[in-house]
PDB file of C-alpha atoms in Angstrom:
ATOM      1  CA  UNK A  19       4.035 119.112   7.809  1.00  0.00           C
ATOM      2  CA  UNK A  20       7.290 117.450   6.812  1.00  0.00           C
ATOM      3  CA  UNK A  21       8.648 114.593   8.889  1.00  0.00           C
ATOM      4  CA  UNK A  22      12.354 114.480   9.923  1.00  0.00           C
ATOM      5  CA  UNK A  23      13.738 111.248   9.142  1.00  0.00           C
ATOM      6  CA  UNK A  24      16.338 109.239  11.338  1.00  0.00           C
ATOM      7  CA  UNK A  25      18.713 109.630   8.278  1.00  0.00           C
ATOM      8  CA  UNK A  26      18.381 113.560   8.425  1.00  0.00           C
ATOM      9  CA  UNK A  27      19.012 113.259  12.136  1.00  0.00           C
ATOM     10  CA  UNK A  28      22.178 111.242  11.708  1.00  0.00           C
ATOM     11  CA  UNK A  29      23.627 113.481   9.006  1.00  0.00           C
ATOM     12  CA  UNK A  30      22.786 116.688  10.877  1.00  0.00           C
ATOM     13  CA  UNK A  31      24.413 115.243  13.887  1.00  0.00           C
ATOM     14  CA  UNK A  32      27.644 114.146  12.188  1.00  0.00           C
ATOM     15  CA  UNK A  33      27.941 117.874  11.166  1.00  0.00           C
ATOM     16  CA  UNK A  34      27.406 119.293  14.639  1.00  0.00           C
ATOM     17  CA  UNK A  35      29.418 120.053  17.633  1.00  0.00           C
ATOM     18  CA  UNK A  36      26.860 121.382  20.160  1.00  0.00           C
ATOM     19  CA  UNK A  37      27.635 124.554  22.168  1.00  0.00           C
ATOM     20  CA  UNK A  38      26.382 125.551  25.472  1.00  0.00           C
ATOM     21  CA  UNK A  39      24.405 128.190  24.276  1.00  0.00           C
ATOM     22  CA  UNK A  40      22.494 125.900  21.963  1.00  0.00           C
ATOM     23  CA  UNK A  41      22.027 123.276  24.513  1.00  0.00           C
ATOM     24  CA  UNK A  42      20.685 125.531  27.041  1.00  0.00           C
ATOM     25  CA  UNK A  43      18.401 127.062  24.597  1.00  0.00           C
ATOM     26  CA  UNK A  44      16.749 123.844  23.622  1.00  0.00           C
ATOM     27  CA  UNK A  45      16.918 122.495  27.136  1.00  0.00           C
ATOM     28  CA  UNK A  46      14.856 125.530  28.347  1.00  0.00           C
ATOM     29  CA  UNK A  47      12.275 125.188  25.531  1.00  0.00           C
ATOM     30  CA  UNK A  48      11.684 121.476  26.236  1.00  0.00           C
ATOM     31  CA  UNK A  49       9.126 119.673  28.370  1.00  0.00           C
ATOM     32  CA  UNK A  50      10.494 117.826  31.273  1.00  0.00           C
ATOM     33  CA  UNK A  51      10.344 114.488  29.351  1.00  0.00           C
ATOM     34  CA  UNK A  52      12.104 116.068  26.426  1.00  0.00           C
ATOM     35  CA  UNK A  53      14.954 117.187  28.477  1.00  0.00           C
ATOM     36  CA  UNK A  54      15.201 113.749  30.069  1.00  0.00           C
ATOM     37  CA  UNK A  55      15.436 112.391  26.535  1.00  0.00           C
ATOM     38  CA  UNK A  56      18.064 114.867  25.639  1.00  0.00           C
ATOM     39  CA  UNK A  57      20.172 114.213  28.756  1.00  0.00           C
ATOM     40  CA  UNK A  58      20.153 110.625  27.864  1.00  0.00           C
ATOM     41  CA  UNK A  59      21.096 111.232  24.341  1.00  0.00           C
ATOM     42  CA  UNK A  60      23.890 113.205  25.464  1.00  0.00           C
ATOM     43  CA  UNK A  61      25.117 110.760  27.966  1.00  0.00           C
ATOM     44  CA  UNK A  62      25.162 108.094  25.313  1.00  0.00           C
ATOM     45  CA  UNK A  63      27.212 110.176  23.028  1.00  0.00           C
ATOM     46  CA  UNK A  64      29.657 110.974  25.769  1.00  0.00           C
ATOM     47  CA  UNK A  65      30.109 107.169  26.683  1.00  0.00           C
ATOM     48  CA  UNK A  66      30.413 106.307  22.752  1.00  0.00           C
ATOM     49  CA  UNK A  67      33.146 108.819  22.455  1.00  0.00           C
ATOM     50  CA  UNK A  68      34.967 107.383  25.654  1.00  0.00           C
ATOM     51  CA  UNK A  69      34.603 103.856  24.182  1.00  0.00           C
ATOM     52  CA  UNK A  70      35.805 105.025  20.932  1.00  0.00           C
ATOM     53  CA  UNK A  71      38.962 106.598  22.571  1.00  0.00           C
ATOM     54  CA  UNK A  72      39.519 103.365  24.682  1.00  0.00           C
ATOM     55  CA  UNK A  73      39.466 101.307  21.541  1.00  0.00           C
ATOM     56  CA  UNK A  74      41.930 103.659  19.753  1.00  0.00           C
ATOM     57  CA  UNK A  75      44.403 103.409  22.627  1.00  0.00           C
ATOM     58  CA  UNK A  76      44.309  99.785  22.712  1.00  0.00           C
ATOM     59  CA  UNK A  77      45.078  99.573  19.268  1.00  0.00           C
ATOM     60  CA  UNK A  78      47.913 102.065  19.617  1.00  0.00           C
ATOM     61  CA  UNK A  79      49.167 100.110  22.632  1.00  0.00           C
ATOM     62  CA  UNK A  80      50.472  97.537  20.274  1.00  0.00           C
ATOM     63  CA  UNK A  81      49.904  94.708  23.040  1.00  0.00           C
ATOM     64  CA  UNK A  82      51.064  91.165  22.179  1.00  0.00           C
ATOM     65  CA  UNK A  83      47.628  89.923  23.413  1.00  0.00           C
ATOM     66  CA  UNK A  84      44.870  91.512  25.191  1.00  0.00           C
ATOM     67  CA  UNK A  85      45.269  90.785  28.976  1.00  0.00           C
ATOM     68  CA  UNK A  86      43.262  91.670  32.147  1.00  0.00           C
ATOM     69  CA  UNK A  87      43.833  92.345  35.662  1.00  0.00           C
ATOM     70  CA  UNK A  88      40.690  90.568  36.518  1.00  0.00           C
ATOM     71  CA  UNK A  89      41.464  86.991  37.514  1.00  0.00           C
ATOM     72  CA  UNK A  90      45.272  87.246  37.363  1.00  0.00           C
ATOM     73  CA  UNK A  91      47.011  84.810  39.525  1.00  0.00           C
ATOM     74  CA  UNK A  92      49.227  86.516  42.145  1.00  0.00           C
ATOM     75  CA  UNK A  93      50.634  83.493  43.577  1.00  0.00           C
ATOM     76  CA  UNK A  94      53.984  83.749  42.094  1.00  0.00           C
ATOM     77  CA  UNK A  95      54.248  87.733  42.825  1.00  0.00           C
ATOM     78  CA  UNK A  96      56.057  89.032  45.934  1.00  0.00           C
ATOM     79  CA  UNK A  97      55.011  92.734  46.463  1.00  0.00           C
ATOM     80  CA  UNK A  98      57.063  95.294  48.555  1.00  0.00           C
ATOM     81  CA  UNK A  99      55.831  95.465  52.119  1.00  0.00           C
ATOM     82  CA  UNK A 100      54.223  98.973  51.416  1.00  0.00           C
ATOM     83  CA  UNK A 101      52.517  97.966  48.329  1.00  0.00           C
ATOM     84  CA  UNK A 102      50.003  95.550  47.177  1.00  0.00           C
ATOM     85  CA  UNK A 103      47.314  94.365  44.771  1.00  0.00           C
ATOM     86  CA  UNK A 104      44.857  96.994  45.426  1.00  0.00           C
ATOM     87  CA  UNK A 105      47.303  99.888  45.063  1.00  0.00           C
ATOM     88  CA  UNK A 106      48.650  98.338  41.729  1.00  0.00           C
ATOM     89  CA  UNK A 107      45.227  97.963  40.202  1.00  0.00           C
ATOM     90  CA  UNK A 108      44.332 101.382  41.074  1.00  0.00           C
ATOM     91  CA  UNK A 109      47.133 102.727  38.562  1.00  0.00           C
ATOM     92  CA  UNK A 110      47.879 105.327  40.993  1.00  0.00           C
ATOM     93  CA  UNK A 111      51.526 104.767  40.025  1.00  0.00           C
ATOM     94  CA  UNK A 112      51.023 106.379  36.701  1.00  0.00           C
ATOM     95  CA  UNK A 113      49.575 109.412  38.058  1.00  0.00           C
ATOM     96  CA  UNK A 114      52.542 109.637  40.195  1.00  0.00           C
ATOM     97  CA  UNK A 115      54.911 108.882  37.274  1.00  0.00           C
ATOM     98  CA  UNK A 116      56.199 105.945  39.370  1.00  0.00           C
ATOM     99  CA  UNK A 117      58.020 102.915  37.813  1.00  0.00           C
ATOM    100  CA  UNK A 118      57.818  99.165  38.300  1.00  0.00           C
ATOM    101  CA  UNK A 119      60.310  96.425  37.786  1.00  0.00           C
ATOM    102  CA  UNK A 120      58.860  93.067  37.382  1.00  0.00           C
ATOM    103  CA  UNK A 121      61.767  90.813  38.013  1.00  0.00           C
ATOM    104  CA  UNK A 122      62.012  87.076  38.219  1.00  0.00           C
ATOM    105  CA  UNK A 123      61.824  83.484  36.728  1.00  0.00           C
ATOM    106  CA  UNK A 124      60.791  82.867  33.103  1.00  0.00           C
ATOM    107  CA  UNK A 125      56.999  81.963  32.563  1.00  0.00           C
ATOM    108  CA  UNK A 126      55.784  83.253  35.970  1.00  0.00           C
ATOM    109  CA  UNK A 127      53.348  85.999  34.545  1.00  0.00           C
ATOM    110  CA  UNK A 128      55.805  89.166  34.239  1.00  0.00           C
ATOM    111  CA  UNK A 129      54.728  89.830  30.645  1.00  0.00           C
ATOM    112  CA  UNK A 130      51.070  88.911  31.307  1.00  0.00           C
ATOM    113  CA  UNK A 131      50.963  91.433  34.215  1.00  0.00           C
ATOM    114  CA  UNK A 132      52.682  94.152  32.182  1.00  0.00           C
ATOM    115  CA  UNK A 133      50.106  93.635  29.339  1.00  0.00           C
ATOM    116  CA  UNK A 134      47.246  93.734  31.718  1.00  0.00           C
ATOM    117  CA  UNK A 135      48.504  97.068  33.181  1.00  0.00           C
ATOM    118  CA  UNK A 136      48.804  98.571  29.692  1.00  0.00           C
ATOM    119  CA  UNK A 137      45.400  97.504  28.869  1.00  0.00           C
ATOM    120  CA  UNK A 138      43.924  98.683  32.127  1.00  0.00           C
ATOM    121  CA  UNK A 139      45.508 102.123  31.599  1.00  0.00           C
ATOM    122  CA  UNK A 140      44.086 102.289  28.073  1.00  0.00           C
ATOM    123  CA  UNK A 141      40.510 101.391  29.197  1.00  0.00           C
ATOM    124  CA  UNK A 142      40.623 104.410  31.698  1.00  0.00           C
ATOM    125  CA  UNK A 143      41.797 106.665  28.888  1.00  0.00           C
ATOM    126  CA  UNK A 144      45.493 106.746  29.701  1.00  0.00           C
ATOM    127  CA  UNK A 145      47.757 106.483  26.616  1.00  0.00           C
ATOM    128  CA  UNK A 146      50.184 103.620  27.228  1.00  0.00           C
ATOM    129  CA  UNK A 147      52.487 101.632  24.840  1.00  0.00           C
ATOM    130  CA  UNK A 148      54.034  98.028  25.095  1.00  0.00           C
ATOM    131  CA  UNK A 149      57.235  97.137  23.581  1.00  0.00           C
ATOM    132  CA  UNK A 150      59.612  94.262  23.729  1.00  0.00           C
ATOM    133  CA  UNK A 151      63.110  95.480  24.320  1.00  0.00           C
ATOM    134  CA  UNK A 152      64.395  94.205  21.033  1.00  0.00           C
ATOM    135  CA  UNK A 153      61.560  95.855  19.187  1.00  0.00           C
ATOM    136  CA  UNK A 154      61.889  99.263  20.654  1.00  0.00           C
ATOM    137  CA  UNK A 155      65.673  99.212  20.014  1.00  0.00           C
ATOM    138  CA  UNK A 156      65.099  98.258  16.375  1.00  0.00           C
ATOM    139  CA  UNK A 157      62.331 100.866  16.066  1.00  0.00           C
ATOM    140  CA  UNK A 158      64.512 103.672  17.593  1.00  0.00           C
ATOM    141  CA  UNK A 159      67.529 102.545  15.297  1.00  0.00           C
ATOM    142  CA  UNK A 160      65.308 102.686  12.214  1.00  0.00           C
ATOM    143  CA  UNK A 161      64.150 106.234  13.209  1.00  0.00           C
ATOM    144  CA  UNK A 162      67.726 107.418  13.767  1.00  0.00           C
ATOM    145  CA  UNK A 163      68.749 106.069  10.376  1.00  0.00           C
ATOM    146  CA  UNK A 164      65.960 107.594   8.730  1.00  0.00           C
ATOM    147  CA  UNK A 165      66.585 111.074  10.487  1.00  0.00           C
ATOM    148  CA  UNK A 166      63.515 111.223  12.427  1.00  0.00           C
ATOM    149  CA  UNK A 167      64.535 109.999  15.844  1.00  0.00           C
ATOM    150  CA  UNK A 168      63.367 113.126  17.420  1.00  0.00           C
ATOM    151  CA  UNK A 169      59.684 112.561  16.210  1.00  0.00           C
ATOM    152  CA  UNK A 170      60.019 108.912  17.349  1.00  0.00           C
ATOM    153  CA  UNK A 171      60.969 109.787  20.816  1.00  0.00           C
ATOM    154  CA  UNK A 172      58.212 112.491  20.933  1.00  0.00           C
ATOM    155  CA  UNK A 173      55.644 110.115  19.915  1.00  0.00           C
ATOM    156  CA  UNK A 174      56.803 107.578  22.620  1.00  0.00           C
ATOM    157  CA  UNK A 175      56.729 110.560  25.206  1.00  0.00           C
ATOM    158  CA  UNK A 176      52.999 111.100  24.549  1.00  0.00           C
ATOM    159  CA  UNK A 177      52.335 107.931  26.534  1.00  0.00           C
ATOM    160  CA  UNK A 178      51.870 107.973  30.315  1.00  0.00           C
ATOM    161  CA  UNK A 179      52.877 104.530  30.593  1.00  0.00           C
ATOM    162  CA  UNK A 180      55.517 102.678  28.470  1.00  0.00           C
ATOM    163  CA  UNK A 181      56.165  98.945  29.075  1.00  0.00           C
ATOM    164  CA  UNK A 182      59.562  97.486  28.162  1.00  0.00           C
ATOM    165  CA  UNK A 183      59.419  93.663  28.145  1.00  0.00           C
ATOM    166  CA  UNK A 184      62.142  91.122  28.290  1.00  0.00           C
ATOM    167  CA  UNK A 185      65.086  93.420  29.177  1.00  0.00           C
ATOM    168  CA  UNK A 186      68.154  91.085  29.136  1.00  0.00           C
ATOM    169  CA  UNK A 187      66.687  88.429  27.176  1.00  0.00           C
ATOM    170  CA  UNK A 188      68.646  89.164  23.811  1.00  0.00           C
ATOM    171  CA  UNK A 189      71.895  91.376  23.654  1.00  0.00           C
ATOM    172  CA  UNK A 190      71.939  94.848  22.442  1.00  0.00           C
ATOM    173  CA  UNK A 191      74.870  96.823  21.051  1.00  0.00           C
ATOM    174  CA  UNK A 192      76.346  99.845  22.136  1.00  0.00           C
ATOM    175  CA  UNK A 193      74.064 102.238  19.736  1.00  0.00           C
ATOM    176  CA  UNK A 194      70.982 100.293  20.791  1.00  0.00           C
ATOM    177  CA  UNK A 195      72.038 100.491  24.657  1.00  0.00           C
ATOM    178  CA  UNK A 196      72.333 104.308  24.096  1.00  0.00           C
ATOM    179  CA  UNK A 197      68.925 104.704  22.409  1.00  0.00           C
ATOM    180  CA  UNK A 198      67.205 102.524  25.077  1.00  0.00           C
ATOM    181  CA  UNK A 199      68.856 104.537  27.873  1.00  0.00           C
ATOM    182  CA  UNK A 200      67.565 107.703  26.148  1.00  0.00           C
ATOM    183  CA  UNK A 201      63.900 106.515  26.207  1.00  0.00           C
ATOM    184  CA  UNK A 202      64.390 105.829  29.947  1.00  0.00           C
ATOM    185  CA  UNK A 203      66.067 108.944  30.837  1.00  0.00           C
ATOM    186  CA  UNK A 204      63.692 111.151  29.003  1.00  0.00           C
ATOM    187  CA  UNK A 205      60.689 109.775  30.804  1.00  0.00           C
ATOM    188  CA  UNK A 206      62.321 110.178  34.275  1.00  0.00           C
ATOM    189  CA  UNK A 207      59.697 111.810  36.411  1.00  0.00           C
ATOM    190  CA  UNK A 208      57.427 112.665  33.594  1.00  0.00           C
ATOM    191  CA  UNK A 209      55.799 109.108  32.961  1.00  0.00           C
ATOM    192  CA  UNK A 210      55.661 105.687  34.248  1.00  0.00           C
ATOM    193  CA  UNK A 211      57.775 102.760  33.081  1.00  0.00           C
ATOM    194  CA  UNK A 212      57.386  99.062  33.457  1.00  0.00           C
ATOM    195  CA  UNK A 213      60.402  96.860  32.861  1.00  0.00           C
ATOM    196  CA  UNK A 214      60.007  93.103  32.968  1.00  0.00           C
ATOM    197  CA  UNK A 215      63.372  91.199  33.247  1.00  0.00           C
ATOM    198  CA  UNK A 216      65.024  87.931  34.490  1.00  0.00           C
ATOM    199  CA  UNK A 217      68.267  89.669  35.370  1.00  0.00           C
ATOM    200  CA  UNK A 218      68.922  91.112  38.811  1.00  0.00           C
ATOM    201  CA  UNK A 219      70.135  94.734  38.972  1.00  0.00           C
ATOM    202  CA  UNK A 220      73.868  93.576  39.443  1.00  0.00           C
ATOM    203  CA  UNK A 221      73.648  92.077  35.815  1.00  0.00           C
ATOM    204  CA  UNK A 222      72.154  94.932  34.017  1.00  0.00           C
ATOM    205  CA  UNK A 223      75.676  96.150  32.931  1.00  0.00           C
ATOM    206  CA  UNK A 224      75.680  93.150  30.566  1.00  0.00           C
ATOM    207  CA  UNK A 225      72.480  94.536  28.914  1.00  0.00           C
ATOM    208  CA  UNK A 226      73.827  97.881  28.374  1.00  0.00           C
ATOM    209  CA  UNK A 227      77.384  97.042  27.953  1.00  0.00           C
ATOM    210  CA  UNK A 228      78.371  99.799  30.207  1.00  0.00           C
ATOM    211  CA  UNK A 229      78.282  99.519  34.097  1.00  0.00           C
ATOM    212  CA  UNK A 230      77.949 103.328  34.368  1.00  0.00           C
ATOM    213  CA  UNK A 231      75.055 103.577  31.961  1.00  0.00           C
ATOM    214  CA  UNK A 232      73.289 100.750  33.665  1.00  0.00           C
ATOM    215  CA  UNK A 233      73.820 102.511  37.108  1.00  0.00           C
ATOM    216  CA  UNK A 234      72.376 105.527  35.750  1.00  0.00           C
ATOM    217  CA  UNK A 235      69.222 103.639  34.571  1.00  0.00           C
ATOM    218  CA  UNK A 236      68.751 101.818  37.862  1.00  0.00           C
ATOM    219  CA  UNK A 237      69.246 105.066  39.838  1.00  0.00           C
ATOM    220  CA  UNK A 238      66.577 106.622  37.987  1.00  0.00           C
ATOM    221  CA  UNK A 239      64.121 103.656  38.171  1.00  0.00           C
ATOM    222  CA  UNK A 240      64.809 102.959  41.853  1.00  0.00           C
ATOM    223  CA  UNK A 241      64.170 106.502  42.933  1.00  0.00           C
ATOM    224  CA  UNK A 242      60.513 106.458  42.032  1.00  0.00           C
ATOM    225  CA  UNK A 243      60.006 102.719  41.513  1.00  0.00           C
ATOM    226  CA  UNK A 244      59.042  99.433  43.067  1.00  0.00           C
ATOM    227  CA  UNK A 245      60.292  96.101  42.642  1.00  0.00           C
ATOM    228  CA  UNK A 246      57.751  93.130  42.232  1.00  0.00           C
ATOM    229  CA  UNK A 247      59.407  89.577  42.341  1.00  0.00           C
ATOM    230  CA  UNK A 248      58.271  86.655  40.534  1.00  0.00           C
ATOM    231  CA  UNK A 249      59.040  83.142  41.555  1.00  0.00           C
ATOM    232  CA  UNK A 250      57.656  79.680  40.643  1.00  0.00           C
ATOM    233  CA  UNK A 251      57.386  77.192  37.816  1.00  0.00           C
ATOM    234  CA  UNK A 252      56.665  78.440  34.226  1.00  0.00           C
ATOM    235  CA  UNK A 253      53.057  78.516  33.437  1.00  0.00           C
ATOM    236  CA  UNK A 254      54.009  77.284  29.930  1.00  0.00           C
ATOM    237  CA  UNK A 255      55.832  74.332  31.171  1.00  0.00           C
ATOM    238  CA  UNK A 256      53.408  73.355  33.714  1.00  0.00           C
ATOM    239  CA  UNK A 257      50.576  73.396  31.169  1.00  0.00           C
ATOM    240  CA  UNK A 258      52.668  72.161  28.145  1.00  0.00           C
ATOM    241  CA  UNK A 259      51.177  69.390  25.974  1.00  0.00           C
ATOM    242  CA  UNK A 260      54.623  68.074  25.418  1.00  0.00           C
ATOM    243  CA  UNK A 261      55.641  66.094  28.632  1.00  0.00           C
TER     244      UNK A 261
END
């Protein structure tokens, strides 16, 4: 009687994609103990696939640093009256294709929170992507120059959540502003957007170089969006080695 080795099982498993018919047939043949073992194996395989997907999404998100909502200090954050930490952490805003604007002082946690929300989405199997405003504009400009802008926009559109960090920190030329506007407009009511900025809405015209374009962006974001305000001393300054 030949014995099946662990190697044989692994190699066969790699070639297999089990069907319901096969599972039902072998489950019915098995003893209660064998069925319990089979069930445990299938659960482990399912969790392994989920974990692999989570890791792929985290890699694809291109986060500047892996952050978590756990332990985040909300001291500097002022929420809207009808919205709070629990609602934010639930990520329900993504399912509703709602937007968030994280606005306020430099160093008060806007990028940290945006990164943590993108990471949380990935851990729940939701495709998400993180950009700085400048990197997004450069990526779109390069794609346009190479004749693949439509493919680049389609790739971004596969994400259910897109974070655009540091809006207003660096100037954008007219072409860059139009490309950025296209990403925001294309995502309207289809996916969620997180924008971090230290500029109040009245100054967004200086970013886009066009008050009408800025008004159109703001109109879309405000319609299905919430404003989280950040106030306080910069975390980096507070904990700086150089005094």
